[in-house]
Amino acid sequence: MTNLLEIRDLHKRYGTVEVLKGVDCSMRQGEVISIIGSSGSGKTTMLRCINMLEEFQGGTISIDGQEIGYQTVGGVRRRKPEREIARQRALTGMAFQQFNLFPHMSAAGNVMLGLVKVKKMSREEARAVAEKWLDRVGLLSRIDHYPGQLSGGQQQRVAIARAIAMNPKLMLFDEVTSALDPELVNEVLQVIKALADDGMSMLIVTHEMRFAYEVSSRVIFMNQGRIGEEGNPREMFLKPKTERLAEFLKTSTFN
Amino acid sequence: MDFGFLDQLWVARIPLLKGLGASISISLLSIVVGTVLGVFVGLALTYGYRPLKWLVRGYTDFIRGTPVLVLVLASYYVLSTVGIDLGPFQAGVLALAVFCSSHVGELVRGALQSIPKGQTEAAKAIGLTFPQTFAYVLGPQALRQALPAWVNTAAEMVKASTLLSIIGVGELLLRTQEVISRTFMSLEFYFFAGFLYFVINYGIGRFGRYVERKTAVPS
């Protein structure tokens, strides 16, 4: 059986600065992997390569056996056509640090846009799906509210509903609680935890160590553009094998 | 014989109405054509490949750096020397439309660039293509952003339409001047013309605020 996600020798440069220096990672269906590491270690960049928000110069990323973003024809590596990339992006769902809700659309409108325009659902069908997912994130009562009328935590939950409603094979969470007031963090983590319990495959870039410890089936520690260490959360947090990870954990709050 | 202002106004009603009609058509035409052109200018400035971007940047900077009156005169007198023979009305509208397009282009560029990058990324992340992203995410936000400044530009175009009197287009100002040269009631008729321009621009302003209210995002 092919892995859900297969990353091989991923290299990414900004100009002359190499931010990913050969990352290998594979992930099975239903796994929940947290990616931790200090800022600048490449964790967010790696996540963004998976749905081609970032270009990458070397290596391959495959989801369900499909190569993402690039194809090699006759030894020449080329970016796939934009239409194909757009289609591949829908294989994954992404939630962002800054939520990035569309401010001119209601909560329902945000969730429905992709369903109607990408999945080609009728508005009625899309509305029903939006209702279902907004209910799941506890915001059915806010379905016709606009982002400006919602708290940060509520906006992030709508953003998660928007991503998950597209029925992605893999959810990507990019520091989704970093922009939230501390008292709003929990409501978002609860939503993610519930999705994990439902068997959703997820890659979570986070600074919430306690959360990573509790929710993950595996943890990846990124260090200077490479995977520094990986393993199950218990081993990683309690018995770090590398000096780097031990140091990193010492400087992070585990609460 | 002593005719009062109202009598003279009645006598002059046909040329003045025609002038008003001409002013309105000049303004409308130049705003519509200028806006359509301007949207393309703005798109090129924002998303164009470099050579296109430079070309369009040169166009807008050149046009914006030139007085409208010079554009009007050039359009009428210079174009004919290169074999493009336009009547005063067409030449004038062309000059105003070009002027309008450079301003609208900058408005559109500014509005599009003010939208956070995260909007495009979120749209990409749910699988929208670029045309879809533009149509449903960026365009509507840019429109709201640019609307107040666009209303300003539209009002400017109405005022700039008076410059066409210089090349002999019978718009409101020229007709008013003709009436004044017959009646010598300069204060009254200039005031009257000014009042009409005010009414048009006030209407545009009200319409703009109405659209702003209608499209406002609740918060």
GROMACS .gro file of N, CA and C in nm, chain A residues 48 53 86 89 92 96 100-105 113-114 117-118 146 149 162 166, chain B residues 118-119 121-129 132 136-137 140-141 144 217-219:
model
  120
   48ARG      N    1   0.437   2.423   0.354
   48ARG     CA    2   0.390   2.501   0.240
   48ARG      C    3   0.434   2.443   0.106
   53LEU      N    4   0.241   2.611  -0.210
   53LEU     CA    5   0.243   2.754  -0.182
   53LEU      C    6   0.386   2.804  -0.192
   86ALA      N    7  -0.364   2.341  -0.916
   86ALA     CA    8  -0.484   2.381  -0.840
   86ALA      C    9  -0.561   2.256  -0.798
   89ARG      N   10  -0.381   2.085  -0.519
   89ARG     CA   11  -0.389   2.156  -0.391
   89ARG      C   12  -0.513   2.114  -0.314
   92THR      N   13  -0.511   1.849  -0.035
   92THR     CA   14  -0.480   1.885   0.103
   92THR      C   15  -0.567   2.003   0.144
   96PHE      N   16  -0.421   2.839   0.838
   96PHE     CA   17  -0.308   2.931   0.847
   96PHE      C   18  -0.300   2.999   0.984
  100ASN      N   19  -0.680   3.387   0.751
  100ASN     CA   20  -0.702   3.417   0.609
  100ASN      C   21  -0.843   3.387   0.562
  101LEU      N   22  -0.941   3.416   0.645
  101LEU     CA   23  -1.079   3.405   0.597
  101LEU      C   24  -1.103   3.516   0.495
  102PHE      N   25  -1.197   3.491   0.404
  102PHE     CA   26  -1.232   3.594   0.307
  102PHE      C   27  -1.327   3.692   0.378
  103PRO      N   28  -1.282   3.817   0.399
  103PRO     CA   29  -1.358   3.907   0.487
  103PRO      C   30  -1.492   3.951   0.429
  104HIS      N   31  -1.506   3.938   0.296
  104HIS     CA   32  -1.630   3.985   0.234
  104HIS      C   33  -1.734   3.874   0.222
  105MET      N   34  -1.706   3.760   0.283
  105MET     CA   35  -1.802   3.650   0.278
  105MET      C   36  -1.837   3.605   0.419
  113LEU      N   37  -1.738   2.848  -0.085
  113LEU     CA   38  -1.672   2.892  -0.209
  113LEU      C   39  -1.601   2.777  -0.282
  114GLY      N   40  -1.518   2.705  -0.211
  114GLY     CA   41  -1.446   2.594  -0.274
  114GLY      C   42  -1.539   2.482  -0.317
  117LYS      N   43  -1.713   2.624  -0.639
  117LYS     CA   44  -1.629   2.655  -0.755
  117LYS      C   45  -1.531   2.543  -0.790
  118VAL      N   46  -1.486   2.468  -0.691
  118VAL     CA   47  -1.390   2.361  -0.720
  118VAL      C   48  -1.459   2.225  -0.727
  146TYR      N   49  -2.004   3.749   0.954
  146TYR     CA   50  -1.885   3.777   0.874
  146TYR      C   51  -1.762   3.769   0.964
  149GLN      N   52  -1.707   3.990   1.248
  149GLN     CA   53  -1.798   3.980   1.362
  149GLN      C   54  -1.763   3.865   1.454
  162ARG      N   55  -1.363   2.547   0.667
  162ARG     CA   56  -1.350   2.574   0.523
  162ARG      C   57  -1.256   2.473   0.457
  166MET      N   58  -1.373   2.057   0.223
  166MET     CA   59  -1.332   2.017   0.088
  166MET      C   60  -1.295   1.868   0.083
  373GLY      N   61  -0.214   3.648   0.225
  373GLY     CA   62  -0.284   3.531   0.281
  373GLY      C   63  -0.415   3.502   0.210
  374GLN      N   64  -0.477   3.605   0.152
  374GLN     CA   65  -0.602   3.583   0.081
  374GLN      C   66  -0.581   3.496  -0.042
  376GLU      N   67  -0.329   3.296  -0.085
  376GLU     CA   68  -0.284   3.164  -0.040
  376GLU      C   69  -0.402   3.078   0.005
  377ALA      N   70  -0.495   3.142   0.078
  377ALA     CA   71  -0.612   3.066   0.123
  377ALA      C   72  -0.694   3.019   0.004
  378ALA      N   73  -0.705   3.104  -0.097
  378ALA     CA   74  -0.780   3.068  -0.216
  378ALA      C   75  -0.712   2.953  -0.290
  379LYS      N   76  -0.580   2.963  -0.301
  379LYS     CA   77  -0.504   2.854  -0.364
  379LYS      C   78  -0.524   2.725  -0.286
  380ALA      N   79  -0.518   2.737  -0.153
  380ALA     CA   80  -0.521   2.618  -0.069
  380ALA      C   81  -0.651   2.539  -0.085
  381ILE      N   82  -0.762   2.607  -0.120
  381ILE     CA   83  -0.884   2.530  -0.142
  381ILE      C   84  -0.899   2.490  -0.290
  382GLY      N   85  -0.795   2.516  -0.368
  382GLY     CA   86  -0.794   2.463  -0.505
  382GLY      C   87  -0.847   2.557  -0.611
  383LEU      N   88  -0.864   2.687  -0.578
  383LEU     CA   89  -0.910   2.781  -0.679
  383LEU      C   90  -0.796   2.810  -0.778
  384THR      N   91  -0.832   2.825  -0.904
  384THR     CA   92  -0.733   2.869  -1.003
  384THR      C   93  -0.718   3.020  -0.990
  387GLN      N   94  -1.027   3.223  -1.090
  387GLN     CA   95  -1.131   3.211  -0.987
  387GLN      C   96  -1.096   3.294  -0.864
  391TYR      N   97  -1.351   3.585  -0.735
  391TYR     CA   98  -1.432   3.569  -0.613
  391TYR      C   99  -1.366   3.622  -0.487
  392VAL      N  100  -1.234   3.632  -0.488
  392VAL     CA  101  -1.165   3.671  -0.365
  392VAL      C  102  -1.101   3.810  -0.377
  395PRO      N  103  -1.358   4.130  -0.569
  395PRO     CA  104  -1.459   4.193  -0.483
  395PRO      C  105  -1.399   4.278  -0.371
  396GLN      N  106  -1.285   4.234  -0.318
  396GLN     CA  107  -1.223   4.312  -0.211
  396GLN      C  108  -1.160   4.439  -0.266
  399ARG      N  109  -1.430   4.711  -0.342
  399ARG     CA  110  -1.473   4.787  -0.223
  399ARG      C  111  -1.366   4.887  -0.181
  472VAL      N  112  -1.920   4.538   0.418
  472VAL     CA  113  -1.911   4.409   0.485
  472VAL      C  114  -1.944   4.429   0.633
  473PRO      N  115  -2.040   4.354   0.686
  473PRO     CA  116  -2.073   4.372   0.827
  473PRO      C  117  -1.952   4.341   0.916
  474SER      N  118  -1.939   4.420   1.018
  474SER     CA  119  -1.831   4.390   1.114
  474SER      C  120  -1.872   4.439   1.251
   0.00000   0.00000   0.00000
